mmCIF file of C-alpha atoms in Angstrom:
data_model
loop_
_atom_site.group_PDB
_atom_site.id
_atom_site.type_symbol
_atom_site.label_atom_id
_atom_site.label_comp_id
_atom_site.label_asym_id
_atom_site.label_seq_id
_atom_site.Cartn_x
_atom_site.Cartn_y
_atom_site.Cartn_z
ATOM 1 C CA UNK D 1 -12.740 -13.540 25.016
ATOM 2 C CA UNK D 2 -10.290 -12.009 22.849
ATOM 3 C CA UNK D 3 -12.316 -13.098 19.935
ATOM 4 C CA UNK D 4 -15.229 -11.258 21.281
ATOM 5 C CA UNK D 5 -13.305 -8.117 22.865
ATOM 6 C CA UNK D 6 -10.979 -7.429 19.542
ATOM 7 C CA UNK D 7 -13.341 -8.573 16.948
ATOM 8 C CA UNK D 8 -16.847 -8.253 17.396
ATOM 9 C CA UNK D 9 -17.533 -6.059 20.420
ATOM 10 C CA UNK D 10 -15.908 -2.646 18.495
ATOM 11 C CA UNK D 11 -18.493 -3.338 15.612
ATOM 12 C CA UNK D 12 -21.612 -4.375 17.579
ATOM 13 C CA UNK D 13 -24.542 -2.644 15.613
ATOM 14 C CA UNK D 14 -26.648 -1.818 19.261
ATOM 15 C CA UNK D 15 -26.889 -2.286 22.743
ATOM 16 C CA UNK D 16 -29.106 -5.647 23.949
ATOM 17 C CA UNK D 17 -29.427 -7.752 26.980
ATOM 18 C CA UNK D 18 -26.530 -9.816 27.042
ATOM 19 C CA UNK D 19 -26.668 -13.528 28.032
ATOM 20 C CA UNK D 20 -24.909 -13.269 31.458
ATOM 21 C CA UNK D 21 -27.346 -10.306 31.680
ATOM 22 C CA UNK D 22 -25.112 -7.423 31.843
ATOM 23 C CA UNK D 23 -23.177 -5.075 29.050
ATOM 24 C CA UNK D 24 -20.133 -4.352 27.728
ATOM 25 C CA UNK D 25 -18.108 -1.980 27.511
ATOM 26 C CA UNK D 26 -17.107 -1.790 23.714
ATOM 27 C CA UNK D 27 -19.667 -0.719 21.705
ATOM 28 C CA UNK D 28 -22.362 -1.571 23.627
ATOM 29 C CA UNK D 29 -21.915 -5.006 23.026
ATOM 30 C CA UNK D 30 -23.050 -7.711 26.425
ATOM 31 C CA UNK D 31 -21.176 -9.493 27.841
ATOM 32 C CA UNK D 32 -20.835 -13.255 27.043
ATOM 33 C CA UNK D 33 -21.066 -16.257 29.306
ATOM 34 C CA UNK D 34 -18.609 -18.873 27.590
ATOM 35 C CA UNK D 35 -18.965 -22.561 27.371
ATOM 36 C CA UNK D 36 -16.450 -25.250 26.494
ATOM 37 C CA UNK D 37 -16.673 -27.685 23.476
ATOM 38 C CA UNK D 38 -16.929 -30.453 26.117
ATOM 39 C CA UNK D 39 -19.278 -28.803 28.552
ATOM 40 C CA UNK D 40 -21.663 -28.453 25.911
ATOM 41 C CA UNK D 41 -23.033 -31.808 25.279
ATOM 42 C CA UNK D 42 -22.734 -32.861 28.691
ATOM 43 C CA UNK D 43 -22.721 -30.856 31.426
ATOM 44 C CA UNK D 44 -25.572 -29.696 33.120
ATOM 45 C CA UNK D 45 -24.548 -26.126 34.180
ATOM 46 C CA UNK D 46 -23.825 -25.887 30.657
ATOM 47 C CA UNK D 47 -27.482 -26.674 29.397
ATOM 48 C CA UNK D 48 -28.696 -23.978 31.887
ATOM 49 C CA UNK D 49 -25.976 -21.463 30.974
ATOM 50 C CA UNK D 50 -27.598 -21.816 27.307
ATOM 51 C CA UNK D 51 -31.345 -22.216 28.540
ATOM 52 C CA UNK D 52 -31.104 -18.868 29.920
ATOM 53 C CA UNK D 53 -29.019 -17.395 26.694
ATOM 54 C CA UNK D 54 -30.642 -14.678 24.615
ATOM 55 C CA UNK D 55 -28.795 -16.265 21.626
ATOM 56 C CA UNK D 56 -26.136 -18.995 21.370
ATOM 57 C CA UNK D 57 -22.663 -18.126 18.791
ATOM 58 C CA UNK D 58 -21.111 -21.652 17.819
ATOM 59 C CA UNK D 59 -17.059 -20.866 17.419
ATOM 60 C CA UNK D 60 -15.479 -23.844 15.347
ATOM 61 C CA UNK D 61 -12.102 -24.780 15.352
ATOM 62 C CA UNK D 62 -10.615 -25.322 12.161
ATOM 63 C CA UNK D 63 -9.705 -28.737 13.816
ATOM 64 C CA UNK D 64 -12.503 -30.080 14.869
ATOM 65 C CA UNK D 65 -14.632 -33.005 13.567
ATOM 66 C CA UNK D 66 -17.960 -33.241 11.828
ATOM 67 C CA UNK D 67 -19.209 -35.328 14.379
ATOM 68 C CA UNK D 68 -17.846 -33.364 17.525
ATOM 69 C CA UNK D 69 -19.236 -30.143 15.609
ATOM 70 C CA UNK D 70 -23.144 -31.945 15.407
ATOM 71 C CA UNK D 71 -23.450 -32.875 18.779
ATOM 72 C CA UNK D 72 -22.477 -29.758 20.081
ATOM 73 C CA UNK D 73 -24.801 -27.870 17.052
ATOM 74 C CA UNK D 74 -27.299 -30.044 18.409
ATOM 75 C CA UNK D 75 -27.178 -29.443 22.016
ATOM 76 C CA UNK D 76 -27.276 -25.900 21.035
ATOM 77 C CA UNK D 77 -30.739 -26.271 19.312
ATOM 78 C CA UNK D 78 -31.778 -28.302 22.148
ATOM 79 C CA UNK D 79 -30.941 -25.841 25.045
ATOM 80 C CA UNK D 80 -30.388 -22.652 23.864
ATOM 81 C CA UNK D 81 -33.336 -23.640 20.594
ATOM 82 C CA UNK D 82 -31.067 -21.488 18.163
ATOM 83 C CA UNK D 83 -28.180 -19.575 17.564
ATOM 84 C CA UNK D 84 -25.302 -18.809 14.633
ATOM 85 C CA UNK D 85 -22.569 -21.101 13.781
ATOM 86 C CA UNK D 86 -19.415 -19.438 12.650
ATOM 87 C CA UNK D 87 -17.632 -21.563 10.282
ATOM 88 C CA UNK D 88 -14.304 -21.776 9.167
ATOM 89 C CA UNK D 89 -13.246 -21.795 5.535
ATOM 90 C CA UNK D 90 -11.980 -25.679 6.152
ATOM 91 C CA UNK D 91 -15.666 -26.478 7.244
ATOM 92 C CA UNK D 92 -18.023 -24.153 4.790
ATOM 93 C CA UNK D 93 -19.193 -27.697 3.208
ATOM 94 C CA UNK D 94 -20.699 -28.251 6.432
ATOM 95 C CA UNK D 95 -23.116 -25.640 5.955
ATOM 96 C CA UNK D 96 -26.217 -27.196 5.112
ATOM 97 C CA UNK D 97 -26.134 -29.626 7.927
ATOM 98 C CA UNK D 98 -25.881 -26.855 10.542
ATOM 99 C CA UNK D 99 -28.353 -25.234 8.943
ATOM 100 C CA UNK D 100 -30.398 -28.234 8.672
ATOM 101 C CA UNK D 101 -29.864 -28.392 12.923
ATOM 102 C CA UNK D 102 -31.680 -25.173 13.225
ATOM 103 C CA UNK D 103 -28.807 -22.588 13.179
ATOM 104 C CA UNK D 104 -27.552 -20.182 10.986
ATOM 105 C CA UNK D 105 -24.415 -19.982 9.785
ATOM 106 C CA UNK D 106 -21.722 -17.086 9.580
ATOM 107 C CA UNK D 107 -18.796 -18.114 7.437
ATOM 108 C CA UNK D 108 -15.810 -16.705 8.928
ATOM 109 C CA UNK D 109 -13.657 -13.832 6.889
ATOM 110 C CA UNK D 110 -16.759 -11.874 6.323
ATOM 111 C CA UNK D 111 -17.363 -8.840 7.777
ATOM 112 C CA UNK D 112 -17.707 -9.120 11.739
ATOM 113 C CA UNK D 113 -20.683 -6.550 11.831
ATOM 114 C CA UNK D 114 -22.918 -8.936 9.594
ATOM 115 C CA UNK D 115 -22.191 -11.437 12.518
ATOM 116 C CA UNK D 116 -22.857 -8.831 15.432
ATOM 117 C CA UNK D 117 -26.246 -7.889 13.517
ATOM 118 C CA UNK D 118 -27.493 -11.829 12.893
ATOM 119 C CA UNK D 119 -26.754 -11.904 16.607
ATOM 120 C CA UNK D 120 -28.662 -9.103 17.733
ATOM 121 C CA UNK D 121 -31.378 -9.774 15.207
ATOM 122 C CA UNK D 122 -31.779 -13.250 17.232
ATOM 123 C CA UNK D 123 -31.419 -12.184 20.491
ATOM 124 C CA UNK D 124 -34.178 -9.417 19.620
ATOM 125 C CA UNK D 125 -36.746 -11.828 18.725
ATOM 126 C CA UNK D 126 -35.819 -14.279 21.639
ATOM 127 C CA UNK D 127 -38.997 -12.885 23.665
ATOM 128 C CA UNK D 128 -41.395 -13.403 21.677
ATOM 129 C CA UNK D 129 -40.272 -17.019 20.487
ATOM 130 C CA UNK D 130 -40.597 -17.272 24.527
ATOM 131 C CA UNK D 131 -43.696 -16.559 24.463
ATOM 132 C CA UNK D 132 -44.577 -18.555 21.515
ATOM 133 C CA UNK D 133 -42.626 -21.424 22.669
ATOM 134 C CA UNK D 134 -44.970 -21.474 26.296
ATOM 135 C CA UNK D 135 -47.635 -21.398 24.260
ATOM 136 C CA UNK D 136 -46.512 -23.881 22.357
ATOM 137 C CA UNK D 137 -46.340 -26.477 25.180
ATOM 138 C CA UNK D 138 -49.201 -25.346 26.392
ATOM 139 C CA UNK D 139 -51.147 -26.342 23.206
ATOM 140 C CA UNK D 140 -48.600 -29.560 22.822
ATOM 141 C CA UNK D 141 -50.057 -30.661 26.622
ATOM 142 C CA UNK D 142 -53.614 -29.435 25.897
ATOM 143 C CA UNK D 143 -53.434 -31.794 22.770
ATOM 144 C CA UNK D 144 -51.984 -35.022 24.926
ATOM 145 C CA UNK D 145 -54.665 -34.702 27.373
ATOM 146 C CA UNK D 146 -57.296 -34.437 24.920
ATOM 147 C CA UNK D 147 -56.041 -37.794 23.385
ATOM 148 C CA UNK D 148 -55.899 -39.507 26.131
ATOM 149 C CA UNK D 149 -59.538 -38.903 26.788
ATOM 150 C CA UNK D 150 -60.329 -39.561 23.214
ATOM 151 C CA UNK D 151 -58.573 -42.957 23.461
ATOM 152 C CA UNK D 152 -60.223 -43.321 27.163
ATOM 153 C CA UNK D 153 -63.919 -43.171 25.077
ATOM 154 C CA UNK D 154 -63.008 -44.955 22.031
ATOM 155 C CA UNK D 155 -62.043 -47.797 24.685
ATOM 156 C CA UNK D 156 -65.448 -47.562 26.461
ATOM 157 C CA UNK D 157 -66.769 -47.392 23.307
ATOM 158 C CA UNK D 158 -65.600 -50.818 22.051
ATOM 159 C CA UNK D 159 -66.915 -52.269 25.222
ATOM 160 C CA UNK D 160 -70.371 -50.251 24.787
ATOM 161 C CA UNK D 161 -70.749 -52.038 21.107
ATOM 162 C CA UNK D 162 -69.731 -55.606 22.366
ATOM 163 C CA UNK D 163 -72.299 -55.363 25.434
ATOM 164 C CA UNK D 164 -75.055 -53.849 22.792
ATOM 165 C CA UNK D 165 -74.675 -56.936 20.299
ATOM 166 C CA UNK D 166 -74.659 -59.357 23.108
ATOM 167 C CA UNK D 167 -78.119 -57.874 24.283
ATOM 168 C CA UNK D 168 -79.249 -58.341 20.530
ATOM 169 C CA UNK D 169 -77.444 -61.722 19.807
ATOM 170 C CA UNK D 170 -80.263 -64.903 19.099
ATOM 171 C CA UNK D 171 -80.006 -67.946 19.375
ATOM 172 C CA UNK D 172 -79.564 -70.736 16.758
ATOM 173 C CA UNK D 173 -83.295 -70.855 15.175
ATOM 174 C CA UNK D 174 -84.718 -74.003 13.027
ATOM 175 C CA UNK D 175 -87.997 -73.369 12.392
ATOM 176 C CA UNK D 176 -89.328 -75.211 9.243
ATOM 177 C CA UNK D 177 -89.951 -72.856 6.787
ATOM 178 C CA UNK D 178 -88.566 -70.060 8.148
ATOM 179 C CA UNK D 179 -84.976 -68.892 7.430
ATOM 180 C CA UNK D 180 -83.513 -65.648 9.954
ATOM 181 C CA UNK D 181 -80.661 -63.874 8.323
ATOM 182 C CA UNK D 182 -79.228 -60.661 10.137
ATOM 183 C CA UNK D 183 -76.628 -57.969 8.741
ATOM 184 C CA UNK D 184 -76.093 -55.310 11.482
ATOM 185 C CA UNK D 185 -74.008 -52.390 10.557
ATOM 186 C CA UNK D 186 -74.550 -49.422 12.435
ATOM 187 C CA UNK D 187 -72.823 -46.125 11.273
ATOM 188 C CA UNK D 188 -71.167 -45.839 14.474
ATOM 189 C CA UNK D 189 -69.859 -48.278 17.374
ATOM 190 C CA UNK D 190 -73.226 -48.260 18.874
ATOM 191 C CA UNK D 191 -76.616 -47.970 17.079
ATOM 192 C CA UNK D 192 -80.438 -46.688 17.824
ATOM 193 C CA UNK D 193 -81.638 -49.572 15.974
ATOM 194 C CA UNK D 194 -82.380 -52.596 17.832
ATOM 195 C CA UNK D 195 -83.522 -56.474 16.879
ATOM 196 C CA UNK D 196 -84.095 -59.373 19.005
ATOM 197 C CA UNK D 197 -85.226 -63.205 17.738
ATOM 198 C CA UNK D 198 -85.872 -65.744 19.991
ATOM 199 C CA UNK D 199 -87.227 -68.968 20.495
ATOM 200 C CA UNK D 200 -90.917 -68.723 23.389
ATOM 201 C CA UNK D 201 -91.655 -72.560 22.803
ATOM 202 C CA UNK D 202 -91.798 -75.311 20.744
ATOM 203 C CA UNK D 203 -93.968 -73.911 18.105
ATOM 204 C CA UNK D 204 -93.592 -70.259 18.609
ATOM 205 C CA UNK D 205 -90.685 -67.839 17.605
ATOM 206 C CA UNK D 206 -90.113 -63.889 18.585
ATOM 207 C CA UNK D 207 -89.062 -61.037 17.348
ATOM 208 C CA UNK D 208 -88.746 -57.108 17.497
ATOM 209 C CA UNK D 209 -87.499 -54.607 15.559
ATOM 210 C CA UNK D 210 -86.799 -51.075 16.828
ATOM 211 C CA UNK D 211 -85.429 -47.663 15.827
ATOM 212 C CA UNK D 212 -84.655 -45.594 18.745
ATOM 213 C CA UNK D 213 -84.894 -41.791 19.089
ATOM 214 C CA UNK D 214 -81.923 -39.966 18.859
ATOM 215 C CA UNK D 215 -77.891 -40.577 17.509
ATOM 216 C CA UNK D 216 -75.402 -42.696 19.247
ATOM 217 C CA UNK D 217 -74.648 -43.686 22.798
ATOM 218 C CA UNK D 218 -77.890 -42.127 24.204
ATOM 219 C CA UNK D 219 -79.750 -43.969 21.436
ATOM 220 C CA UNK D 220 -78.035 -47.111 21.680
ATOM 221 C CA UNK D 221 -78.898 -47.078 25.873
ATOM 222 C CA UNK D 222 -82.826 -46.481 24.634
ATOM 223 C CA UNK D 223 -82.785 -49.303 22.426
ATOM 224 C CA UNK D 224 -81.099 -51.734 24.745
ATOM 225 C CA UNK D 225 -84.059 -50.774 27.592
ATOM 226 C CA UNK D 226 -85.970 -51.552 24.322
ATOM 227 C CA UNK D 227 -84.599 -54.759 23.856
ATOM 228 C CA UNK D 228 -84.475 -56.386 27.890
ATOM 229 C CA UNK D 229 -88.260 -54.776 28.009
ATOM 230 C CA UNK D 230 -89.865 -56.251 25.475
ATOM 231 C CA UNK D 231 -91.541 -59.643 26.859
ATOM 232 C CA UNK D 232 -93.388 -62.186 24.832
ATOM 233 C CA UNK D 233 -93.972 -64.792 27.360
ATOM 234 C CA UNK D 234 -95.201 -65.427 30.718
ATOM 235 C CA UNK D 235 -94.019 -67.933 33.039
ATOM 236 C CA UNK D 236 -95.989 -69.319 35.850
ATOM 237 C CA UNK D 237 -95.284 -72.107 38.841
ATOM 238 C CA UNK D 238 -96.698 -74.617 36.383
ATOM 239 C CA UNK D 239 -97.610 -73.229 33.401
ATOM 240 C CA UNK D 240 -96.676 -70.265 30.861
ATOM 241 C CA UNK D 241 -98.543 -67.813 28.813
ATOM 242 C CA UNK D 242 -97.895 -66.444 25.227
ATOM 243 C CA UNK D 243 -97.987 -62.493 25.574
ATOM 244 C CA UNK D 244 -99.772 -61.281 22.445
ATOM 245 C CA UNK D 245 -97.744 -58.791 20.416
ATOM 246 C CA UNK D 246 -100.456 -55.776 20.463
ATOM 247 C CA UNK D 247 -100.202 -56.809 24.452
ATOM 248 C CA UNK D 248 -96.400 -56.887 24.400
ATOM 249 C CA UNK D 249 -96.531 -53.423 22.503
ATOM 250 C CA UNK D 250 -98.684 -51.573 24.966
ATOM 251 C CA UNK D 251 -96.612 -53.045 28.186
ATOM 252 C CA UNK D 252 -93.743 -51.442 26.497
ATOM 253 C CA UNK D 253 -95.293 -48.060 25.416
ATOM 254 C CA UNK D 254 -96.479 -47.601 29.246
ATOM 255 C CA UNK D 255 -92.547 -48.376 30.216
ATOM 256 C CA UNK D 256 -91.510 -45.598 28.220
ATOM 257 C CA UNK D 257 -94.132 -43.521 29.081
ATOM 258 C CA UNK D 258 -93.084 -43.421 32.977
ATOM 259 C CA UNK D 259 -92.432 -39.962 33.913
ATOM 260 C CA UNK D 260 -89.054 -40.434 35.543
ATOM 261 C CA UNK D 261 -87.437 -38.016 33.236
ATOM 262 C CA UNK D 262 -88.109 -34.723 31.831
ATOM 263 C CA UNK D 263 -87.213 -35.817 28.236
ATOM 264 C CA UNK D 264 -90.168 -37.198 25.966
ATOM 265 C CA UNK D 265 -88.638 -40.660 24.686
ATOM 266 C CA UNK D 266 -89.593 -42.032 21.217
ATOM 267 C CA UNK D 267 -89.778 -45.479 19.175
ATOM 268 C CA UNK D 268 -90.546 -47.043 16.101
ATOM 269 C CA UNK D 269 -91.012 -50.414 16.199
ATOM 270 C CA UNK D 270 -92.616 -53.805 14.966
#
């Protein structure tokens, strides 16, 4: 306090809030709320003491440690999210590592007013880094919740593509002279374009390809109806019947053609 009264508070360049909220006497300089060396890394009262602080003045000791001197330079940062170190001539190689904490630094012997104006330029500006700061958080939480639902859709995703390539996976065909090879690589997880082989007897083999209206998960859910809807046999109690594919075609076209929605569906396909 006598630091403040005798030193800085006759050559305080204005009159600002003070921290504790109130003003001196001297100059127009506020009034301080102090806070110990010790309280400042781990007391609690202390955190809200510098929470609530327009801006935050770091006196150092010449006898204090590099270590003691970054915890507490860092709890200022933390807490108060700024403020001015005032160093000592026995500790001006320490500069750039408070500086490097977020504070700036006032090496002590020079002029007292340059240290009342640094303060009262940062305590000036401590509104709108307020502001800034909510909005900050806002934007930081904003963000989180967006990735979460990204990473909630890229899951379901996954699970879409597995369940479309089961619909689409055939079965282990030998048919003499005929070889099936299949490379599926759609340009997203799911695709529009649909194929399905399989085996309708002994002698007979099927097969459909299809190119659904439309990009991605909408188009992928068209070609999968596209897929379980396309029937190329018949089964009876006894007996079974080979659907033609012209037959197999139009059974399909009047599917899609069902007026339960309002949206005109399309497909190519052979």
């Amino acid at each position: 306090k006598a630091w403040w009264d005798g030193l800085l508070a006759p050559t305080w360049p204005g009159q600002i809030n003070g921290a504790a909220g109130g003003r001196g006497a001297g100059g127009g300089a506020p009034s301080p709320q102090w806070v110990s060396w010790e309280a400042a890394t781990v007391d609690k009262q202390a955190f809200a003491a510098l929470g609530r602080a327009d801006v935050a003045c770091v006196l150092v000791d010449p006898s204090c440690q590099e270590r003691e001197l970054r915890r507490v330079c860092a709890s200022v940062r933390e807490h108060a999210g700024g403020g001015v170190c005032v160093l000592p001539a026995s500790h001006a190689h320490l500069a750039p590592a408070v500086a490097s904490m977020g504070l700036l630094v006032h090496h002590d012997g020079r002029p007292h007013g340059c240290l009342g104006s640094m303060l009262m330029g940062m305590a000036d500006r401590q509104g709108v880094v307020r502001e800034l700061q909510t909005e900050l958080n806002a934007r930081q939480g904003a963000q989180r919740q967006a990735q979460q639902l990204v990473s909630k859709v890229d899951g379901e995703l996954v699970l879409a593509a597995k369940l479309q390539r089961e619909v689409m996976r055939s079965d282990d065909l030998t048919v003499p002279g005929i070889k099936i090879g299949i490379l599926y690589r759609p340009a997203w997880y799911v695709s529009g374009d649909v194929y399905k082989f399989l085996r309708i007897d002994e002698k007979h083999i099927g097969g459909v390809l299809a190119d659904a209206m439309g990009h991605g998960v909408s188009a992928a859910m068209y070609s999968m109806l596209i897929a379980n809807s396309t029937t190329m046999k018949q089964t009876g109690t006894h007996s079974y019947r080979l659907i033609p594919p012209f037959e197999s075609m139009e059974k399909l076209n009047h599917l899609l053609l069902q007026p339960d929605s309002e949206t005109t569906r399309f497909a190519t396909a052979v």
